[in-house]
Each structure stands twice: as C-alpha cells, then as structure tokens.
PDB file of C-alpha atoms in Angstrom:
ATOM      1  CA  UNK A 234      -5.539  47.601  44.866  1.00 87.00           C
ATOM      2  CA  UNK A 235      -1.892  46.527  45.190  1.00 90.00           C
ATOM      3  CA  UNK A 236      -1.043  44.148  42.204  1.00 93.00           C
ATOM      4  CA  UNK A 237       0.913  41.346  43.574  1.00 96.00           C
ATOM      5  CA  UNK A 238       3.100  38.906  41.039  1.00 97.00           C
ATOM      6  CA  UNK A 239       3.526  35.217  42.560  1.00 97.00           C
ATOM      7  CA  UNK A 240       6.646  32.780  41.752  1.00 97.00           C
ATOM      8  CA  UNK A 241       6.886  29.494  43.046  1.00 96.00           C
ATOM      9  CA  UNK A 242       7.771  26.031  41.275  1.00 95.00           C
ATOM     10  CA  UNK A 243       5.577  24.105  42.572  1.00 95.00           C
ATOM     11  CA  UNK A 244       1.977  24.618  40.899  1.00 96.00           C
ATOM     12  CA  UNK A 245       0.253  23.294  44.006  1.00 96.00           C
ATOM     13  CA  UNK A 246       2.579  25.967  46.210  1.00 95.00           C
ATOM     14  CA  UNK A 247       0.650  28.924  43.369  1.00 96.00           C
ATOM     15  CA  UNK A 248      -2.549  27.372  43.312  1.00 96.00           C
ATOM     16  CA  UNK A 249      -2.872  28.111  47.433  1.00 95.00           C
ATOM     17  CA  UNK A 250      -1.404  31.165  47.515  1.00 95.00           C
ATOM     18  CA  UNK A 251      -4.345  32.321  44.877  1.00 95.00           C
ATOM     19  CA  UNK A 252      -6.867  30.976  47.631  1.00 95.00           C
ATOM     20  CA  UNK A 253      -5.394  32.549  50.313  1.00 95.00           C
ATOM     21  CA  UNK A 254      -4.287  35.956  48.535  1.00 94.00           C
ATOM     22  CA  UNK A 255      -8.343  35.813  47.050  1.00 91.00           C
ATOM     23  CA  UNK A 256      -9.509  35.618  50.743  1.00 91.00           C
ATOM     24  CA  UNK A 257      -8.000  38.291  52.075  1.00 89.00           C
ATOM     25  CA  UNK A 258      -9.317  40.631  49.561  1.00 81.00           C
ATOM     26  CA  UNK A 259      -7.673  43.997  47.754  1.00 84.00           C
ATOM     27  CA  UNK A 260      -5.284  42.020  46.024  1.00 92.00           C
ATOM     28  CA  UNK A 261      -4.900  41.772  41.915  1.00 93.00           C
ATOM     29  CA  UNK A 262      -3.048  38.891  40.792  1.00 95.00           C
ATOM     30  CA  UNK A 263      -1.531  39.874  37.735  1.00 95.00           C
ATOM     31  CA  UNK A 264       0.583  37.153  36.996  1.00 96.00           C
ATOM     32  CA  UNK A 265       2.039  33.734  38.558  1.00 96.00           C
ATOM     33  CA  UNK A 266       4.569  31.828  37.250  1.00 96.00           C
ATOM     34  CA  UNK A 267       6.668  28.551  38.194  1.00 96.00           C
ATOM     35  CA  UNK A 268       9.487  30.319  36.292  1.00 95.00           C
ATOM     36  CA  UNK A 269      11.508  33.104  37.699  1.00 95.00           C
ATOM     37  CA  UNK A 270      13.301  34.141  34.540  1.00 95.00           C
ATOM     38  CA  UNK A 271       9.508  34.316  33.007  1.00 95.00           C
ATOM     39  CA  UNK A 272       8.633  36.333  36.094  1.00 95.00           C
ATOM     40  CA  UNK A 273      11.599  38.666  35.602  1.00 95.00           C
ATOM     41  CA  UNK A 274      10.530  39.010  32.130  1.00 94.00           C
ATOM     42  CA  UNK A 275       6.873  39.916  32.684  1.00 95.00           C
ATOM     43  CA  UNK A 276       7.789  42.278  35.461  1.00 94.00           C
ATOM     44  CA  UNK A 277      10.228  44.176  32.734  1.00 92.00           C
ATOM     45  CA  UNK A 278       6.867  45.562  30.900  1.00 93.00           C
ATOM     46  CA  UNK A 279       4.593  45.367  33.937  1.00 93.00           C
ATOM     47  CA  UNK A 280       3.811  47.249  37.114  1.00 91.00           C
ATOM     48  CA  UNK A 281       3.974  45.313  40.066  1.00 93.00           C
ATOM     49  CA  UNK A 282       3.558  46.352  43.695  1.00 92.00           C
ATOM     50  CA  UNK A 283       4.156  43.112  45.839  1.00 95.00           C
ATOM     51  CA  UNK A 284       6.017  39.663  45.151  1.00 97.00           C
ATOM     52  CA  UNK A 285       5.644  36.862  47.125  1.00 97.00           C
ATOM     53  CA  UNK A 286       8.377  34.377  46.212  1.00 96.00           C
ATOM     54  CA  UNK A 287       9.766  31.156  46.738  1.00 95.00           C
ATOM     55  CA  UNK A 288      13.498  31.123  47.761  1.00 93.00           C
ATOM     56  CA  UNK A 289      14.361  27.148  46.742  1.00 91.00           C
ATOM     57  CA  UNK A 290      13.547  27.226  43.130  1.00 92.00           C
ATOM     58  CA  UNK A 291      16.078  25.869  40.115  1.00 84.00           C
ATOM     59  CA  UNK A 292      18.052  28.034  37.653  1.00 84.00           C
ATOM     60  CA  UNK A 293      17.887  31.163  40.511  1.00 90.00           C
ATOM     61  CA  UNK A 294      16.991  31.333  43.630  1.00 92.00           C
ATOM     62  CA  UNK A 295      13.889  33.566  45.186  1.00 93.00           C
ATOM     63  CA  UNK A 296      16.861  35.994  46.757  1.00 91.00           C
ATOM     64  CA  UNK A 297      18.476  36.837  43.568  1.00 91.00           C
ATOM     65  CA  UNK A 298      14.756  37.049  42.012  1.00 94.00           C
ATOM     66  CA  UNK A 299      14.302  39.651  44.330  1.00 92.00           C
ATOM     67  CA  UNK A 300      17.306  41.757  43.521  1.00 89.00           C
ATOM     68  CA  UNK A 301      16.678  41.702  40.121  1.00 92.00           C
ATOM     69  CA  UNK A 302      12.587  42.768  40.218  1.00 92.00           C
ATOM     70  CA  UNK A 303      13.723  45.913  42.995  1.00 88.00           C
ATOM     71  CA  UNK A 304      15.785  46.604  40.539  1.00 88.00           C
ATOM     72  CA  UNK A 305      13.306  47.013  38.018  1.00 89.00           C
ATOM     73  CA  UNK A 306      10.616  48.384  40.511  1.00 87.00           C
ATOM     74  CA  UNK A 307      12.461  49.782  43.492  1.00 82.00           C
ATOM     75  CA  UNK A 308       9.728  50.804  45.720  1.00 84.00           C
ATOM     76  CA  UNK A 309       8.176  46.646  45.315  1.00 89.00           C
ATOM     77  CA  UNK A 310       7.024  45.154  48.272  1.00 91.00           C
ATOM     78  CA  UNK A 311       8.643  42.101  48.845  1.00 93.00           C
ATOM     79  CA  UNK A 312       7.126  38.823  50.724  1.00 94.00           C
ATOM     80  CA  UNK A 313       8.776  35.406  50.768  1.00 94.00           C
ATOM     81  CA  UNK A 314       7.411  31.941  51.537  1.00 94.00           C
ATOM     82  CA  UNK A 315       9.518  29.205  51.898  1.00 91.00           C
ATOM     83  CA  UNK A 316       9.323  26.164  53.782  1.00 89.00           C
ATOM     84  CA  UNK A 317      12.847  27.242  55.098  1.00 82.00           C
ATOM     85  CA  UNK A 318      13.899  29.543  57.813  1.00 79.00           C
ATOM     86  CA  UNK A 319      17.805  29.414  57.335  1.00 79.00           C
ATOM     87  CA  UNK A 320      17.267  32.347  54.786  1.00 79.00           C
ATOM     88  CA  UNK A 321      15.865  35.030  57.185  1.00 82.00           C
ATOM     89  CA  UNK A 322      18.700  36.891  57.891  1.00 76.00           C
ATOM     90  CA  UNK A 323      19.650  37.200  54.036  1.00 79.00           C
ATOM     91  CA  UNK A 324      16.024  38.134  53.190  1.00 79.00           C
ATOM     92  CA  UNK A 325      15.937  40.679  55.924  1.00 76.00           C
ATOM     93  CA  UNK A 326      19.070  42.113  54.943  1.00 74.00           C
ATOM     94  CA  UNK A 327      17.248  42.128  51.275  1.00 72.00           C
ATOM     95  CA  UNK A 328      14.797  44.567  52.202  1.00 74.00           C
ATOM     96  CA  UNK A 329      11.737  42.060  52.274  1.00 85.00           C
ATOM     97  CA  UNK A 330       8.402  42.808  54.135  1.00 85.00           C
ATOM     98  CA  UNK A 331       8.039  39.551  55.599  1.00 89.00           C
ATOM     99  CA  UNK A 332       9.382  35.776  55.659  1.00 91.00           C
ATOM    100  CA  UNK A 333       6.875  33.609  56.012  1.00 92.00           C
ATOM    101  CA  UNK A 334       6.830  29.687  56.833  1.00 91.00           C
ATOM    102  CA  UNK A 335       4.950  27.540  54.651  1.00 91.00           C
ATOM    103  CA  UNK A 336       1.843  26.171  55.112  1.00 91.00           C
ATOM    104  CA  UNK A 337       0.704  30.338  55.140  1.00 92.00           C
ATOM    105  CA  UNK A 338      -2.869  30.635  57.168  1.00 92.00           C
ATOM    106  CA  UNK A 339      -4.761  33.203  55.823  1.00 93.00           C
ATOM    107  CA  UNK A 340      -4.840  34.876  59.102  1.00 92.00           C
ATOM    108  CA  UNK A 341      -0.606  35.375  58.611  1.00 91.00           C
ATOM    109  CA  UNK A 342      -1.116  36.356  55.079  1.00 94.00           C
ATOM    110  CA  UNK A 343      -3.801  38.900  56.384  1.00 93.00           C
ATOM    111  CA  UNK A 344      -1.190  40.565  59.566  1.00 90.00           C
ATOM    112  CA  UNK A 345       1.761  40.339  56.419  1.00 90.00           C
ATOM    113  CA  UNK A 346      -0.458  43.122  54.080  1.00 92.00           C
ATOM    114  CA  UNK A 347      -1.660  45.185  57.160  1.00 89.00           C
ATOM    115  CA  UNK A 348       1.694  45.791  57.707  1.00 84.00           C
ATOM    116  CA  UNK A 349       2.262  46.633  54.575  1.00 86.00           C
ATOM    117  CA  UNK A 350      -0.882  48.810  53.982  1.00 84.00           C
ATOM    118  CA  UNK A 351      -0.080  50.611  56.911  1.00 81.00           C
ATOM    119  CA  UNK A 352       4.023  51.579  55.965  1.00 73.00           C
ATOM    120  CA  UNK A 353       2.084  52.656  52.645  1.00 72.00           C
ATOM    121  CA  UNK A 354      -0.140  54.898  54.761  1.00 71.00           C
ATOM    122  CA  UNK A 355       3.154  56.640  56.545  1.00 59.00           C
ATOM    123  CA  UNK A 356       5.642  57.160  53.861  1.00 49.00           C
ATOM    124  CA  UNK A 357       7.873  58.427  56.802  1.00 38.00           C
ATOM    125  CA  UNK A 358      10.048  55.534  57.126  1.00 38.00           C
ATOM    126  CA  UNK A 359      13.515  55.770  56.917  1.00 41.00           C
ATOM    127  CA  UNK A 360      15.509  52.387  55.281  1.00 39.00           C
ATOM    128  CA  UNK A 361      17.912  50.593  57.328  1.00 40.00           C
ATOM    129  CA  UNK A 362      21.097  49.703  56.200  1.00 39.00           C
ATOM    130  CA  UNK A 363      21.191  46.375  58.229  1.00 38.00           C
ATOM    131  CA  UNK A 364      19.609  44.493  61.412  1.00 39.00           C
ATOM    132  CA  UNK A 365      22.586  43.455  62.833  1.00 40.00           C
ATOM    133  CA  UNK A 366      21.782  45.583  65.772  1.00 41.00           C
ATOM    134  CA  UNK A 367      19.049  45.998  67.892  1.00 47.00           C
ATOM    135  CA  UNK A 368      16.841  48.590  67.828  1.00 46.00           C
ATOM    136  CA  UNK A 369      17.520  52.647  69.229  1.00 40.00           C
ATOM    137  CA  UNK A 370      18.250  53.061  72.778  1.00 39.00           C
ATOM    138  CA  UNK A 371      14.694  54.987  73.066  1.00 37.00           C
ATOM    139  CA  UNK A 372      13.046  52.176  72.213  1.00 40.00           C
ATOM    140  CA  UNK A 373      14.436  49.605  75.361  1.00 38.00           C
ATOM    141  CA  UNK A 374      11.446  49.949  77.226  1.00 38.00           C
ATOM    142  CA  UNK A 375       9.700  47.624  74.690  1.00 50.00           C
ATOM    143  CA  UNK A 376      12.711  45.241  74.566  1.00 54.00           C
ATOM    144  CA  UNK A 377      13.594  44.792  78.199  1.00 73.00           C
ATOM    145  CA  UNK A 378      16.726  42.475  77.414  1.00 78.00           C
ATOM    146  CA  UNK A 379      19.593  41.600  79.806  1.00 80.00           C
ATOM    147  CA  UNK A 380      23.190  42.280  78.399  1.00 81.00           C
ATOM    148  CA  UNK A 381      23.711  38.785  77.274  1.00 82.00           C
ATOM    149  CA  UNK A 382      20.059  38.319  75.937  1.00 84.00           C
ATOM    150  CA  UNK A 383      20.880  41.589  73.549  1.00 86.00           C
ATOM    151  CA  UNK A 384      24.149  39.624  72.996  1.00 86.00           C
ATOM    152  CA  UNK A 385      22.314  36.269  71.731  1.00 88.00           C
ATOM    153  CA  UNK A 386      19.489  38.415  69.628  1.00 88.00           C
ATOM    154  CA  UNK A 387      22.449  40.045  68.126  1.00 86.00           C
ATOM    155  CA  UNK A 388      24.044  36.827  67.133  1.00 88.00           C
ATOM    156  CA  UNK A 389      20.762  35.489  66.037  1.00 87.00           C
ATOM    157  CA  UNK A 390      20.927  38.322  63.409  1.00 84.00           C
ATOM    158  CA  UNK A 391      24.626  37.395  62.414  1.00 82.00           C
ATOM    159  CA  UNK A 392      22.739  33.979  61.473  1.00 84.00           C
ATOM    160  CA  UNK A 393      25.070  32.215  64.685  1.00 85.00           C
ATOM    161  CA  UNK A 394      23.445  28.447  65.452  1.00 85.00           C
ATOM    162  CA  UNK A 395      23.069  27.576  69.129  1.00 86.00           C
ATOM    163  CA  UNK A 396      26.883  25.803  69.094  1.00 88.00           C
ATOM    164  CA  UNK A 397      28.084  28.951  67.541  1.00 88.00           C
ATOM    165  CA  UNK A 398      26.944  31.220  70.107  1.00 88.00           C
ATOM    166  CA  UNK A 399      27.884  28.869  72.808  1.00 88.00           C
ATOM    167  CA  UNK A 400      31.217  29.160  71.417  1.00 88.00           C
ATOM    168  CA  UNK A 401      31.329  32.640  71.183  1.00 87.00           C
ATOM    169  CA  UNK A 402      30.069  33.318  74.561  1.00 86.00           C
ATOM    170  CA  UNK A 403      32.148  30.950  76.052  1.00 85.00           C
ATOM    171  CA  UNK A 404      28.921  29.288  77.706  1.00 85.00           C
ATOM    172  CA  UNK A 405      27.397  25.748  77.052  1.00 83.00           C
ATOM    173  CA  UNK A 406      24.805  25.191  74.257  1.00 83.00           C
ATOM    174  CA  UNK A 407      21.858  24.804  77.315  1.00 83.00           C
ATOM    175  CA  UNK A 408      22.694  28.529  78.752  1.00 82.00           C
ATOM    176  CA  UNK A 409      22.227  29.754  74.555  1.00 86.00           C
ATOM    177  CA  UNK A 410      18.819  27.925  75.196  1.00 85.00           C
ATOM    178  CA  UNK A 411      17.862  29.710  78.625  1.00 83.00           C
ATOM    179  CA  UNK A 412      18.804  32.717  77.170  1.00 85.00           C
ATOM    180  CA  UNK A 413      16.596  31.883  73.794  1.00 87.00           C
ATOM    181  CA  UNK A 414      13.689  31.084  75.760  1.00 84.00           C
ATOM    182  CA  UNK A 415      13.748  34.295  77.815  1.00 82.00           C
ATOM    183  CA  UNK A 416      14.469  36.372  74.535  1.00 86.00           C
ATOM    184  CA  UNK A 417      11.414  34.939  73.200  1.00 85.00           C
ATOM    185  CA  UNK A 418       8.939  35.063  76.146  1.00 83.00           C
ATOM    186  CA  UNK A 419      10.167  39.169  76.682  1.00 82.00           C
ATOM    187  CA  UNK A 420       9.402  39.614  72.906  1.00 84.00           C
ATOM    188  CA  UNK A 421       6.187  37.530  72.588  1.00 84.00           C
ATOM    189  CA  UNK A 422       7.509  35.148  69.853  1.00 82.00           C
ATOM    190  CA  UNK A 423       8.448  31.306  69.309  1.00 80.00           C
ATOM    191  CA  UNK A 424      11.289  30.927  67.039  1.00 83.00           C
ATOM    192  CA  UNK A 425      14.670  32.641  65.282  1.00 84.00           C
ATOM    193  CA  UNK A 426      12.444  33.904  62.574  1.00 84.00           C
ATOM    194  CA  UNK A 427       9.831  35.980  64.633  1.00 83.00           C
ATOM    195  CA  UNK A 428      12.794  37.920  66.401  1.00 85.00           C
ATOM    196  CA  UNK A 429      13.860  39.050  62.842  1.00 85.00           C
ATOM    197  CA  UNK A 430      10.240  40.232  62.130  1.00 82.00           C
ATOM    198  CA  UNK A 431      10.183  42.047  65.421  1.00 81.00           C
ATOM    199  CA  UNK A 432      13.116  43.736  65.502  1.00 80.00           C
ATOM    200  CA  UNK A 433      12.541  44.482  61.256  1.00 78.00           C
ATOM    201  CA  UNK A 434       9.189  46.072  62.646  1.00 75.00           C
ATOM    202  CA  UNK A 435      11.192  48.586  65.485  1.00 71.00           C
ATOM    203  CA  UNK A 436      13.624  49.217  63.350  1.00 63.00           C
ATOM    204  CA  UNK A 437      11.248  50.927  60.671  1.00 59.00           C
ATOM    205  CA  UNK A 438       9.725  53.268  63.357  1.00 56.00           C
ATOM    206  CA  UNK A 439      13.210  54.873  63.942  1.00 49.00           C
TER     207      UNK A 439
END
C-alpha cells in the first residue's frame, strides 16, 4: 500500500482529496497538511511514496515543495493538483507523474495511480532528461503528425501561447488553432495539458 502525503492550503481542497484518495482504495494517508514547510518537515523522519500537491500555496510554492521532498525521497511519486494549467511544462520537466486539473473525479484520480502502479510493476524505465521533443522516431506510427503539427506540439512543450507560435511560425494565430485542433483529434486529447501527459507517457516506454 503506497503511503501518499497530501499538501494543499485550502482545508476544503484536503478534505476531498481524502474522499477521493479513500475511494479508490490501496492508498495510506499518512499525513496532510495546509503547510508545506510542516510537510517538508514530517517527510524528513517519514517514508513517503506519493505526494499530491498544490502548486499556488504561500511561503513556497508546490514546485519547489517537490524538489525539496525528491530530495529527501528520490524515488517519490509525484502528483500535482492545481486549478492551474500554466505550470505543466515546469512540473513535467520536474519529474511529476501527473498534473491534474482541479475539481479531480475519482475516475482521473483512479487512471493517475494505474499509471503509477503499473511503472512500479516495470522498473525498466529509463528517466528523461526533458520533453522538449517528441517522442523516438519508432514510435511515429502512434503520433501521425504533419511537420508543422510536430512543430506546434514542440512549442507547446517550450510553454509558447497561441500568439507566440504564430509569431514564430510566421502564420496567423487561427492557423496555430487548425493546427491545435488536428494535434489534439490525432492524439485523442482536449487541451495543452493532455499533450504533456501523452507525450510524458511515450516518452517513458523509450
């Protein structure tokens, strides 16, 4: 049973995650706290396997958070929730398992540790130094993306908005959107975030 540590300052934020974490089962919740420095401090004594953070909290952010706790417990498992998706890139780039978009269904929460149960299952993965790229070449027959849709899904990862890659493209803001909306339909996802997730998810199978 994976012992999972919970930090979020708002109590209400805490007191659903316990629901939902409780419904999907197999999960000890040794400790939740509104505090990250009281968080750090437990996790310096404790054994912890996942953290689901916040990222907007006061006094330190749920990024640094995470930096500090790996440091303490390198192989920790990672999750943040956040009613933000402007962090993804950073959180990816992190090492976290997941970034997930507040209100979590328990249904998200459940496909978040299945994916984490299973990387525990096949200790085979290799880390990845970043996901500014897009997957290996062997794996383009599951991302069947034109030249310029790689270019825009490459962007995305650079954290570009729409006017940015316009600008870099030297196309209008409506082409970024065609291309967007084909990127999304070819990799069965509906926003910036989910292409993160999907290529995070290819990327640990090379």
């Amino acid at each position: 049973m994976m012992r999972a540590l919970i930090v979020d300052d708002e109590q209400l934020a805490v007191e659903r995650m316990e629901t939902i974490l409780s419904a999907v089962g197999d999960i000890d919740i040794c400790r939740t706290s509104l505090n990250p420095w009281d968080a750090y401090e437990y996790a310096k004594t404790n054994r912890i396997d996942i953290a689901f953070l916040d990222i907007s909290m006061p006094e330190i952010n749920g990024i640094r958070l995470s930096s500090l706790l790996l440091d303490l417990h390198p192989s920790l498992d990672v999750v943040f929730v956040t009613g933000y998706d402007n962090y993804a890139v950073q959180a990816f780039d992190m090492g976290a398992q997941d970034y997930l978009i507040k209100p979590v269904t328990t249904e998200r929460m459940s496909k978040t540790l299945d994916r984490i149960r299973t990387r525990h299952r096949h200790e085979t993965v290799r880390p990845s130094d970043s996901y500014s790229a897009l997957p290996a070449e062997e794996h383009s027959e599951q991302v069947m993306l034109t030249e310029q849709e790689t270019r825009v899904v490459r962007l995305i990862t650079d954290g570009f908005s729409n006017k940015e890659m316009a600008d870099h493209l030297n196309i209008t803001t409506e082409t970024v959107k065609f291309h967007l909306k084909n990127v999304y339909r070819k990799l069965n996802v509906n926003n910036r975030v989910q292409v993160l997730q999907h290529l995070m998810e290819l990327k640990k199978r090379i």
